[in-house]
Structure formats: structure tokens, C-alpha cells
Short mmCIF file of C-alpha atoms and ligand atoms in Angstrom, two decimals:
data_model
loop_
_atom_site.label_atom_id
_atom_site.label_comp_id
_atom_site.label_asym_id
_atom_site.label_seq_id
_atom_site.Cartn_x
_atom_site.Cartn_y
_atom_site.Cartn_z
CA MET D 21 165.48 -17.56 64.75
CA MET D 22 163.39 -15.99 67.49
CA LEU D 23 160.19 -16.46 65.48
CA GLY D 24 161.19 -20.06 64.75
CA TYR D 25 161.79 -20.64 68.45
CA LEU D 26 158.44 -19.10 69.44
CA LEU D 27 156.36 -20.95 66.85
CA ALA D 28 158.01 -24.29 67.65
CA ARG D 29 157.42 -23.60 71.34
CA ALA D 30 153.74 -23.02 70.52
CA GLY D 31 153.56 -26.45 68.91
CA LEU D 32 153.92 -25.57 65.23
CA ASP D 33 156.26 -27.09 62.67
CA VAL D 34 158.74 -24.51 61.48
CA ALA D 35 161.76 -24.60 59.17
CA VAL D 36 164.36 -21.84 59.60
CA LEU D 37 166.68 -21.38 56.61
CA GLU D 38 170.12 -19.83 57.06
CA LYS D 39 172.32 -19.48 54.03
CA HIS D 40 175.61 -19.53 55.95
CA PRO D 41 177.12 -22.62 57.57
CA ASP D 42 177.34 -20.82 60.95
CA PHE D 43 176.41 -17.53 62.63
CA LEU D 44 179.94 -16.15 62.77
CA ARG D 45 179.12 -12.85 61.08
CA ASP D 46 180.65 -9.71 62.52
CA PHE D 47 178.22 -7.25 61.03
CA ARG D 48 175.26 -8.06 63.17
CA GLY D 49 175.93 -5.89 66.18
CA ASP D 50 176.09 -7.15 69.72
CA THR D 51 173.59 -5.08 71.66
CA VAL D 52 170.93 -7.05 73.50
CA HIS D 53 168.60 -4.45 74.94
CA PRO D 54 166.39 -4.76 78.02
CA SER D 55 163.35 -5.30 75.73
CA THR D 56 164.97 -8.49 74.42
CA LEU D 57 166.20 -9.53 77.88
CA ASN D 58 162.66 -9.16 79.24
CA VAL D 59 161.42 -11.45 76.46
CA MET D 60 164.08 -13.97 77.48
CA ASP D 61 162.80 -13.66 81.04
CA GLU D 62 159.20 -14.31 79.93
CA LEU D 63 160.45 -17.41 78.12
CA GLY D 64 162.23 -18.62 81.27
CA LEU D 65 165.63 -18.35 79.55
CA TYR D 66 167.07 -15.24 81.23
CA ASP D 67 169.41 -16.81 83.79
CA GLU D 68 170.76 -19.46 81.46
CA PHE D 69 171.22 -16.93 78.67
CA LEU D 70 173.30 -14.67 80.90
CA GLN D 71 175.59 -17.55 81.75
CA ARG D 72 177.10 -17.02 78.31
CA PRO D 73 180.03 -14.56 78.25
CA HIS D 74 178.73 -11.01 78.00
CA TYR D 75 179.18 -7.45 79.24
CA ALA D 76 176.37 -5.90 81.25
CA LEU D 77 176.35 -2.10 81.08
CA ASP D 78 173.94 -0.38 83.44
CA ARG D 79 175.08 3.10 82.36
CA ILE D 80 176.46 4.12 78.98
CA PHE D 81 178.59 7.03 77.87
CA GLY D 82 180.42 8.30 74.83
CA VAL D 83 183.37 10.69 74.48
CA VAL D 84 182.77 13.89 72.51
CA GLY D 85 186.08 15.61 71.80
CA ASP D 86 187.78 14.92 75.16
CA GLU D 87 184.64 15.06 77.21
CA PRO D 88 182.84 11.98 78.55
CA ILE D 89 179.08 12.40 78.14
CA HIS D 90 176.71 10.08 80.00
CA ILE D 91 173.67 9.34 77.93
CA GLY D 92 171.76 6.49 79.48
CA ASP D 93 171.03 4.94 82.88
CA PHE D 94 169.29 1.56 82.67
CA ARG D 95 169.24 0.85 86.40
CA HIS D 96 165.70 2.02 87.01
CA LEU D 97 163.85 0.46 84.11
CA PRO D 98 160.64 -1.41 84.82
CA GLY D 99 160.92 -5.16 84.20
CA ARG D 100 163.66 -7.56 85.17
CA ALA D 101 166.43 -6.28 82.91
CA LYS D 102 168.25 -3.26 84.30
CA CYS D 103 171.17 -3.16 81.89
CA LEU D 104 172.25 -3.35 78.28
CA VAL D 105 173.99 -6.61 77.46
CA ILE D 106 176.77 -6.85 74.89
CA MET D 107 177.06 -10.34 73.46
CA PRO D 108 178.25 -11.42 70.02
CA GLN D 109 175.19 -12.29 67.97
CA TRP D 110 176.55 -15.74 67.08
CA ASP D 111 176.37 -16.63 70.79
CA PHE D 112 172.81 -15.31 71.00
CA LEU D 113 171.72 -17.22 67.89
CA ASP D 114 173.48 -20.44 68.93
CA PHE D 115 171.75 -20.21 72.29
CA LEU D 116 168.30 -19.75 70.72
CA ALA D 117 168.95 -22.51 68.18
CA ASP D 118 169.96 -24.93 70.98
CA LYS D 119 166.83 -24.10 72.93
CA ALA D 120 164.58 -24.34 69.85
CA ARG D 121 165.94 -27.78 68.90
CA ALA D 122 164.37 -29.12 72.07
CA PHE D 123 160.94 -28.61 70.43
CA GLY D 124 160.01 -31.39 68.01
CA GLY D 125 158.70 -29.11 65.27
CA PHE D 126 161.84 -26.99 64.90
CA ASP D 127 163.98 -27.62 61.85
CA LEU D 128 167.04 -25.37 61.40
CA ARG D 129 168.57 -25.80 57.96
CA MET D 130 172.02 -24.28 57.74
CA ARG D 131 173.70 -23.66 54.37
CA THR D 132 170.22 -23.39 52.85
CA GLU D 133 169.59 -20.24 50.87
CA ALA D 134 166.08 -19.14 49.95
CA LEU D 135 166.11 -18.28 46.25
CA ASP D 136 162.53 -17.34 45.42
CA VAL D 137 158.94 -17.66 46.55
CA ILE D 138 156.60 -20.25 45.05
CA ARG D 139 153.17 -18.91 44.09
CA ASP D 140 150.06 -20.93 43.40
CA GLY D 141 146.53 -19.66 42.91
CA GLY D 142 147.40 -16.05 43.76
CA ARG D 143 149.21 -16.77 47.03
CA VAL D 144 152.68 -17.69 48.22
CA VAL D 145 152.80 -21.37 49.15
CA GLY D 146 156.50 -21.91 49.83
CA VAL D 147 160.08 -21.15 48.81
CA LYS D 148 162.63 -22.46 46.39
CA ALA D 149 165.96 -22.89 48.10
CA ARG D 150 169.45 -24.22 47.55
CA GLY D 151 170.82 -26.48 50.27
CA PRO D 152 173.94 -28.65 50.72
CA ASP D 153 172.36 -31.32 48.48
CA GLY D 154 171.15 -29.02 45.73
CA GLU D 155 167.91 -27.20 45.00
CA LEU D 156 164.73 -27.94 46.91
CA GLU D 157 161.21 -26.64 47.46
CA ILE D 158 159.69 -26.12 50.87
CA ARG D 159 155.92 -25.72 51.03
CA ALA D 160 154.32 -23.93 53.97
CA PRO D 161 151.09 -22.11 54.86
CA LEU D 162 153.24 -19.04 55.65
CA VAL D 163 156.65 -17.85 54.45
CA VAL D 164 158.27 -15.19 56.64
CA GLY D 165 161.00 -13.17 54.96
CA ALA D 166 163.38 -12.36 57.84
CA ASP D 167 166.39 -12.31 55.53
CA GLY D 168 167.69 -8.87 56.40
CA ARG D 169 168.23 -5.58 54.68
CA HIS D 170 169.27 -7.11 51.35
CA SER D 171 166.31 -9.51 51.42
CA ILE D 172 166.28 -11.70 48.35
CA LEU D 173 162.72 -12.85 49.05
CA ARG D 174 161.56 -9.23 49.11
CA GLU D 175 163.17 -8.62 45.74
CA LYS D 176 161.92 -11.84 44.16
CA ALA D 177 158.39 -11.30 45.45
CA GLY D 178 158.42 -7.84 43.87
CA PHE D 179 158.32 -5.72 47.06
CA VAL D 180 160.23 -2.44 46.74
CA PRO D 181 161.15 -0.58 49.94
CA GLU D 182 161.04 3.19 50.28
CA ASP D 183 164.60 4.45 50.85
CA LEU D 184 164.92 6.99 53.68
CA GLY D 185 168.64 7.49 53.04
CA ALA D 186 171.61 7.31 55.41
CA PRO D 187 174.62 9.63 55.40
CA MET D 188 177.18 7.02 56.40
CA ASP D 189 178.71 3.61 55.98
CA VAL D 190 180.75 1.68 58.52
CA MET D 191 184.23 0.19 58.20
CA TRP D 192 184.32 -2.68 60.68
CA LEU D 193 187.57 -3.92 62.24
CA ARG D 194 189.03 -5.51 65.37
CA LEU D 195 191.53 -3.86 67.68
CA PRO D 196 193.17 -5.33 70.79
CA ARG D 197 191.50 -4.70 74.13
CA ASN D 198 193.53 -4.64 77.35
CA PRO D 199 192.35 -5.32 80.92
CA GLU D 200 192.67 -1.59 81.77
CA ASP D 201 190.09 -0.75 79.06
CA GLU D 202 187.24 -1.89 81.29
CA ALA D 203 185.81 1.64 81.50
CA ALA D 204 186.20 2.51 77.81
CA PRO D 205 183.30 4.40 76.20
CA LEU D 206 181.05 2.83 73.57
CA GLY D 207 181.92 5.52 71.05
CA ARG D 208 184.10 8.55 70.33
CA LEU D 209 183.43 11.63 68.21
CA VAL D 210 185.95 14.24 67.05
CA ALA D 211 185.66 16.71 64.16
CA GLY D 212 185.20 14.73 60.96
CA LYS D 213 185.45 11.33 62.61
CA MET D 214 183.55 8.80 64.69
CA LEU D 215 184.47 5.43 66.11
CA VAL D 216 182.19 2.88 67.79
CA MET D 217 183.91 0.45 70.17
CA ILE D 218 182.13 -2.73 71.21
CA PRO D 219 183.99 -4.77 73.86
CA ARG D 220 184.46 -8.47 73.04
CA GLY D 221 186.90 -10.21 75.36
CA ASP D 222 190.44 -9.41 74.30
CA TYR D 223 189.43 -7.19 71.39
CA PHE D 224 187.13 -4.34 70.48
CA GLN D 225 184.85 -4.69 67.50
CA CYS D 226 185.24 -1.18 66.10
CA GLY D 227 183.10 0.71 63.63
CA TYR D 228 184.90 3.53 61.84
CA ILE D 229 182.13 5.72 60.43
CA VAL D 230 182.63 7.23 56.98
CA ARG D 231 180.46 9.36 54.76
CA LYS D 232 178.17 7.33 52.47
CA GLY D 233 180.36 6.10 49.66
CA GLY D 234 183.47 7.51 51.40
CA ALA D 235 185.25 4.23 52.06
CA GLN D 236 187.03 4.27 48.69
CA ALA D 237 188.66 7.60 49.51
CA VAL D 238 189.74 6.26 52.91
CA GLU D 239 191.31 3.24 51.24
CA ALA D 240 192.97 5.40 48.58
CA ALA D 241 194.65 7.44 51.34
CA GLY D 242 196.34 4.23 52.52
CA LEU D 243 196.27 1.88 55.48
CA GLU D 244 198.79 3.91 57.52
CA ALA D 245 196.66 7.05 57.28
CA PHE D 246 193.63 5.00 58.31
CA LYS D 247 195.42 3.71 61.40
CA ARG D 248 196.64 7.20 62.35
CA SER D 249 193.10 8.46 62.00
CA ILE D 250 191.83 5.79 64.41
CA GLU D 251 194.57 6.71 66.88
CA GLU D 252 193.54 10.35 66.65
CA ILE D 253 189.95 9.55 67.51
CA ALA D 254 190.82 7.06 70.23
CA PRO D 255 194.34 7.59 71.63
CA LEU D 256 194.02 4.36 73.65
CA PHE D 257 194.70 2.54 70.35
CA ARG D 258 198.15 4.14 69.90
CA GLY D 259 200.56 1.27 69.31
CA ARG D 260 197.71 -1.22 68.85
CA THR D 261 196.58 -0.47 65.31
CA ASP D 262 199.29 -2.78 63.90
CA ALA D 263 196.69 -5.48 64.50
CA VAL D 264 195.18 -4.26 61.22
CA ARG D 265 197.61 -5.84 58.78
CA SER D 266 195.83 -5.20 55.50
CA TRP D 267 192.52 -4.00 54.09
CA ASP D 268 191.37 -7.63 54.34
CA ASP D 269 191.05 -6.98 58.09
CA VAL D 270 188.57 -4.16 57.43
CA LYS D 271 185.02 -4.93 56.25
CA LEU D 272 182.79 -2.30 54.70
CA LEU D 273 179.16 -2.40 55.83
CA THR D 274 176.73 -0.22 53.98
CA VAL D 275 174.06 1.41 56.10
CA ALA D 276 170.49 1.58 54.82
CA VAL D 277 167.30 2.92 56.32
CA ASP D 278 164.26 1.88 54.35
CA ARG D 279 160.83 0.35 54.79
CA LEU D 280 158.10 -1.41 52.93
CA LYS D 281 154.72 0.22 52.49
CA THR D 282 153.04 -3.18 52.72
CA TRP D 283 154.71 -5.99 54.63
CA PHE D 284 152.68 -8.90 53.30
CA GLU D 285 150.67 -10.63 50.62
CA PRO D 286 148.65 -13.83 51.06
CA GLY D 287 151.07 -16.50 52.36
CA LEU D 288 154.05 -14.13 52.76
CA LEU D 289 155.13 -11.70 55.50
CA PHE D 290 158.27 -9.63 55.98
CA ILE D 291 159.64 -8.70 59.40
CA GLY D 292 162.87 -7.24 60.81
CA ASP D 293 165.22 -5.46 58.44
CA ALA D 294 163.50 -7.04 55.43
CA ALA D 295 160.43 -4.94 56.31
CA HIS D 296 162.29 -1.92 57.77
CA ALA D 297 166.09 -1.76 57.54
CA MET D 298 167.55 -0.04 60.60
CA SER D 299 170.65 2.08 60.94
CA PRO D 300 173.18 1.17 63.67
CA VAL D 301 172.14 4.32 65.59
CA GLY D 302 171.05 3.31 69.10
CA GLY D 303 171.98 -0.32 68.44
CA VAL D 304 168.27 -1.13 68.27
CA GLY D 305 167.83 -3.02 64.97
CA ILE D 306 168.31 -6.51 66.37
CA ASN D 307 165.95 -5.73 69.20
CA LEU D 308 163.27 -4.33 66.91
CA ALA D 309 163.52 -7.48 64.78
CA ILE D 310 163.03 -9.58 67.94
CA GLN D 311 159.99 -7.50 68.90
CA ASP D 312 158.57 -8.11 65.40
CA ALA D 313 159.09 -11.84 65.93
CA VAL D 314 157.28 -11.80 69.28
CA ALA D 315 154.32 -9.87 67.84
CA THR D 316 154.19 -12.18 64.82
CA ALA D 317 154.12 -15.30 66.99
CA ASN D 318 151.52 -13.77 69.34
CA LEU D 319 149.21 -12.87 66.47
CA LEU D 320 149.74 -15.77 64.08
CA ALA D 321 150.27 -18.92 66.17
CA ALA D 322 146.53 -19.52 66.67
CA PRO D 323 145.42 -18.94 63.03
CA LEU D 324 148.36 -21.05 61.84
CA ARG D 325 147.40 -23.85 64.21
CA SER D 326 143.77 -23.78 63.10
CA GLY D 327 144.78 -23.65 59.42
CA ARG D 328 142.78 -20.46 58.94
CA LEU D 329 145.53 -17.90 58.46
CA ASP D 330 144.54 -15.18 56.02
CA ALA D 331 145.82 -11.82 54.82
CA ALA D 332 143.89 -9.99 57.56
CA ASP D 333 146.05 -11.78 60.18
CA LEU D 334 149.20 -10.63 58.37
CA ALA D 335 147.84 -7.08 58.22
CA ARG D 336 147.46 -7.20 62.00
CA VAL D 337 151.20 -7.85 62.35
CA GLN D 338 152.02 -4.85 60.17
CA ARG D 339 149.55 -2.65 62.08
CA ARG D 340 151.12 -3.63 65.39
CA ARG D 341 154.76 -3.21 64.38
CA GLU D 342 154.78 -0.49 61.73
CA TRP D 343 154.40 2.38 64.17
CA PRO D 344 157.36 1.35 66.41
CA ALA D 345 159.51 0.91 63.27
CA LYS D 346 158.50 4.31 61.89
CA VAL D 347 159.09 6.17 65.16
CA THR D 348 162.49 4.51 65.66
CA GLN D 349 163.55 5.24 62.09
CA ALA D 350 162.44 8.87 62.48
CA VAL D 351 164.75 9.21 65.51
CA GLN D 352 167.59 7.52 63.61
CA VAL D 353 167.15 9.86 60.63
CA PHE D 354 167.13 12.86 63.03
CA VAL D 355 170.44 11.69 64.57
CA HIS D 356 171.87 11.11 61.07
CA GLU D 357 170.99 14.65 60.00
CA HIS D 358 171.79 16.55 63.19
CA VAL D 359 174.75 14.67 64.66
CA ILE D 360 176.40 12.27 62.23
CA ALA D 361 176.28 14.21 58.95
CA PRO D 362 177.65 17.47 60.50
CA VAL D 363 180.44 15.61 62.34
CA LEU D 364 181.43 13.72 59.17
CA ALA D 365 181.40 17.03 57.29
CA GLY D 366 184.15 18.19 59.66
CA GLU D 367 182.22 20.28 62.18
CA PRO D 368 183.65 19.96 65.69
CA PRO D 369 181.07 18.04 67.72
CA ARG D 370 179.54 20.40 70.27
CA PRO D 371 177.13 18.80 72.69
CA GLY D 372 174.16 21.21 72.92
CA TRP D 373 172.58 22.20 76.24
CA PRO D 374 170.09 19.29 76.25
CA VAL D 375 172.99 16.83 76.00
CA ARG D 376 174.95 18.65 78.72
CA LEU D 377 171.90 18.68 80.95
CA LEU D 378 171.49 14.95 80.33
CA ASP D 379 175.11 14.37 81.30
CA ARG D 380 174.80 16.37 84.53
CA VAL D 381 171.38 15.26 85.76
CA GLU D 382 171.46 11.52 86.38
CA LEU D 383 167.69 11.36 86.68
CA LEU D 384 167.30 12.51 83.07
CA GLN D 385 169.52 9.68 81.81
CA ARG D 386 166.66 7.32 82.58
CA LEU D 387 164.65 8.72 79.67
CA PRO D 388 166.97 7.77 76.78
CA ALA D 389 167.66 4.45 78.54
CA ARG D 390 163.95 3.75 78.49
CA ALA D 391 163.48 4.96 74.90
CA VAL D 392 166.39 2.90 73.57
CA GLY D 393 166.27 0.00 76.03
CA LEU D 394 162.57 -0.76 75.93
CA GLY D 395 161.71 1.02 72.71
CA VAL D 396 158.30 1.99 71.44
CA ARG D 397 155.58 -0.52 72.27
CA PRO D 398 157.63 -3.33 73.86
CA GLU D 399 156.17 -6.75 73.13
CA HIS D 400 155.42 -9.50 75.63
CA VAL D 401 155.11 -13.21 74.96
CA HIS D 402 151.44 -14.27 75.00
CA LEU D 403 151.78 -17.85 73.86
CA PRO D 404 151.02 -21.02 75.74
CA LEU D 405 153.84 -23.57 75.84
CA ALA D 406 152.49 -26.38 73.66
CA ARG D 407 155.40 -28.78 73.59
CA ALA D 408 157.61 -29.66 76.51
CA ALA D 409 161.27 -28.80 76.00
C1 LIG L 11 177.04 -1.47 60.42
C2 LIG L 11 175.81 -1.87 61.18
C3 LIG L 11 175.92 -2.05 62.56
C4 LIG L 11 174.78 -2.38 63.30
N1 LIG L 11 174.91 -2.52 64.64
C5 LIG L 11 173.82 -2.84 65.38
C6 LIG L 11 173.91 -3.06 66.79
O1 LIG L 11 174.98 -2.93 67.39
N2 LIG L 11 172.79 -3.41 67.45
C7 LIG L 11 171.58 -3.58 66.81
O2 LIG L 11 170.57 -3.91 67.49
N3 LIG L 11 171.47 -3.38 65.49
C8 LIG L 11 172.55 -3.04 64.76
N4 LIG L 11 172.42 -2.86 63.41
C9 LIG L 11 171.13 -3.12 62.78
C10 LIG L 11 170.93 -4.64 62.79
O3 LIG L 11 172.05 -5.29 62.21
C11 LIG L 11 169.68 -5.06 62.02
O4 LIG L 11 168.61 -4.17 62.28
C12 LIG L 11 169.28 -6.49 62.48
O5 LIG L 11 170.35 -7.37 62.26
C13 LIG L 11 168.04 -6.96 61.72
O6 LIG L 11 167.80 -8.30 62.05
P1 LIG L 11 167.15 -9.30 61.01
O7 LIG L 11 167.03 -10.60 61.72
O8 LIG L 11 165.93 -8.68 60.41
O9 LIG L 11 168.19 -9.42 59.83
P2 LIG L 11 169.70 -9.96 59.84
O10 LIG L 11 170.32 -9.81 61.18
O11 LIG L 11 170.37 -9.32 58.67
O12 LIG L 11 169.52 -11.51 59.60
C14 LIG L 11 169.17 -12.03 58.35
C15 LIG L 11 169.64 -13.46 58.32
O13 LIG L 11 169.16 -14.07 57.14
C16 LIG L 11 170.23 -14.75 56.50
N5 LIG L 11 169.89 -14.71 55.07
C17 LIG L 11 169.92 -13.65 54.24
N6 LIG L 11 169.47 -14.00 53.03
C18 LIG L 11 169.14 -15.30 53.10
C19 LIG L 11 168.58 -16.21 52.17
N7 LIG L 11 168.29 -15.86 50.93
N8 LIG L 11 168.36 -17.50 52.58
C20 LIG L 11 168.64 -17.89 53.85
N9 LIG L 11 169.17 -17.04 54.78
C21 LIG L 11 169.41 -15.76 54.40
C22 LIG L 11 171.47 -13.96 56.85
O14 LIG L 11 172.65 -14.75 56.72
C23 LIG L 11 171.16 -13.59 58.29
O15 LIG L 11 171.55 -14.59 59.20
C24 LIG L 11 173.54 -2.52 62.64
C25 LIG L 11 173.43 -2.35 61.26
C26 LIG L 11 174.56 -2.01 60.52
C27 LIG L 11 174.44 -1.80 59.05
#
């Protein structure tokens, strides 16, 4: 959506396909990091965007055992954004879609699922898709596969990602949120268990972390045991877990960390999770995908406009974005191996001295805020506005 917005803003014709009828998916995560907010600022959308309901967190903390641990202070970041914003992704996407529609060349096709690439003369020249009125073909000088970690275009085009492994999956559910929960942490860890808690109005979107493939065993132990387990991790939910009435209220999300060796072939480019699937660790995946979109638009708008886009242009996108993706995935894999896997194996979480130092020395909390909030190689919009909104 972001790439569609940027290319339409630069005066190009762009069709964005979305297989669902709306953006009401829970799995997407809600974290809008300062890197993304700064992009919104560069696009002149910051103030209007933040008129949508959201939570702005300028400091973040988690609870380890019974101990609150402060891990990030966003208040001193360079750039306009000095906080992490929590906003359901459907609101973010609806906002971008509304803004993009103001540009003549933007064509958002909901309920239209890309099925395969079309090749001609050794290059990709479009996609086959299924829309509300049946199957169709869309021809384009460039197809961008931004269809997520289970990318069908990646599979059909014969691209196989390298799997870096992930020790966990996430069981996603909603639990009631009361006014007095304003200062609740974003996550809780106890021996053997972890719970992520994302505030959304009158409920928390919660992620109950299980060992990879462990959800079946959790289900086999029964819904009551599952609810008790949640109450053990987060006592604030005592008496509130009845909101989970059946397993239908709990969605399993599998976590993958993988990446493509090559992100492109003539006429086809992969970005976001389709090129490098991110774990939920750090809540950075959405933001990395946005950064990919900004870099792609910066590098490809001119060759697309001149009709001279070639594989070397696509290679430039990979060269620019591969390093940030690799560094971020390396940190995620480190956290998987050194924090998440031991906790899920039942070890009592013990914050080491670096974490305790971080908690005590406020100045140090600026470092993780910068690493997570701005990321590696933050992108800036370098595109002239070609069509008036
Ligand atoms: C459990 C879990 C929690 C996470 N939490 C966070 C978080 O809090 N913050 C964060 O930043 N990241 C989080 N992530 C990572 C984040 O979800 C991804 O990195 C991010 O969504 C990638 O964005 P994307 O646009 O590349 O793909 P996606 O967000 O997956 O978007 C792909 C889109 O393409 C559509 N689509 C798929 N196939 C087709 C098709 N064939 N035709 C048409 N449309 C199609 C999908 O419906 C979807 O709208 C989490 C990941 C997991 C697994």
C-alpha cells in the first residue's frame, strides 16, 4: 500500500491487489515506529494520521517475573517522531488508501488475489489474478510481490527463501482492557511463558507465545488450563479470561524468519516479508516493509517513468535494503535463541546485568529506542510530487 501510494504520488499508474475484502486482519501487528512516522511527516501526512485513534508511547517497558524493566526511551530521537505509536493496521492501511485514491493513477483492487506471474520473452510482464468478477490478467512493466510471508507470487515464480528458523508461534486473542490498565506493560515473561499485550481501546490484543508447533499441546490441555496460564502470567486478567469463550476466539499465527538470496528477476521484485519474513520481536516487520517501499519508490520511480527499468535497477533496491533486513533478522534470531527459547523451555527469566543497567540508567534506554525505532539505514522520501492530491 505504501509503495502504491508513493508511486501514484510520483505520477505513475499503479494497481494494488488485496485478496481480502477489507484490512480487518488481527495478525498484522500495530506498532508504527518513529521511522514510519518520520516518513509520514516527509509526506505531509503526520498530523492528519495522528488524528486517528492511537496510543503514543514515549517509553516502553516489560515485566520480567514481577519486575518492571524499562527498555526504551524514544523521547530524544532525532526527527519529528519521539514516540512509538500503536494503531491497528487496518486504520493505517485505510488511511493510506484514502490518501492514495486522491492520485489519479492509483487503483486499489480489493478481493483480487494474485495467482501467478505472467512471463513473456524471459521476463515477468504481469500477473494472473482472481477478482470479484472472475479471473483476469494485469500487465505491467513491474510486478512487486509484497504479499507477505506466505507469498504466492514468490512460490509461483520459483523463488525459494532460506529458512532461518524461529523457536515459537503465537496464539492471538483479545482480552478486556479497563481504564486502570493505562500503565500496563507491553509484555510479560515468567518461567515457561510469555504474553504480549497490545492496547486497543477497550481490549488488549494479546499474543500468547508457545514453542514452535506447541499450540496443539496447549489446546489438548483444554481452554480452562489456557486461561489459568494467562492469568498466571498476567494477574490483571484474573476474572477477565471468560471473554475467551472457545478456541474459535484464539488464532494461531506461525512465526517465520526467512529471506530470499535474490529479490528480483526482470520485471519482478519482492519486498517486505515476501523478501525477508520478520519475527514479531521488536515489532519492526511492518516498519521494515515500509522502509523497503520507500527505497523502492525512490530508486524505481524515475526508470519506471522513462520506461527504461531494467534488472540493474531492481538489484539496486536489493543492495539498499538487504543489509538492514539481515542485521535486523540477526538481532531477532539472537533474541529467539537467548531469551525466548530458554524462557519457553521453562528457565526462569533472569535479566542479565546489561538489561538491569539499561533499566536503571535512563540515558542508555535511548540506544534500543534508536535501534528499534529508527532501525538500520532509515529511508527518506526523495520523490517529487507529480500529481496534486
Ligand atoms: C505473530 C506476529 C506478530 C507480529 N507483530 C508485529 C508487530 O507488532 N509489529 C510489526 O512491525 N511487525 C510485526 N510482525 C511482523 C509483520 O507482521 C510483518 O513483518 C509485516 O506485516 C510485513 O509486511 P508486508 O506488507 O510485507 O506483508 P503483510 O503485512 O503480510 O501484507 C501482505 C498483504 O498481501 C495480501 N496478500 C497476500 N497474498 C495475496 C495475493 N496472492 N493476492 C493479493 N493480496 C495478497 C495480504 O492479505 C496482506 O494484506 C508480526 C509477525 C507475526 C508472525
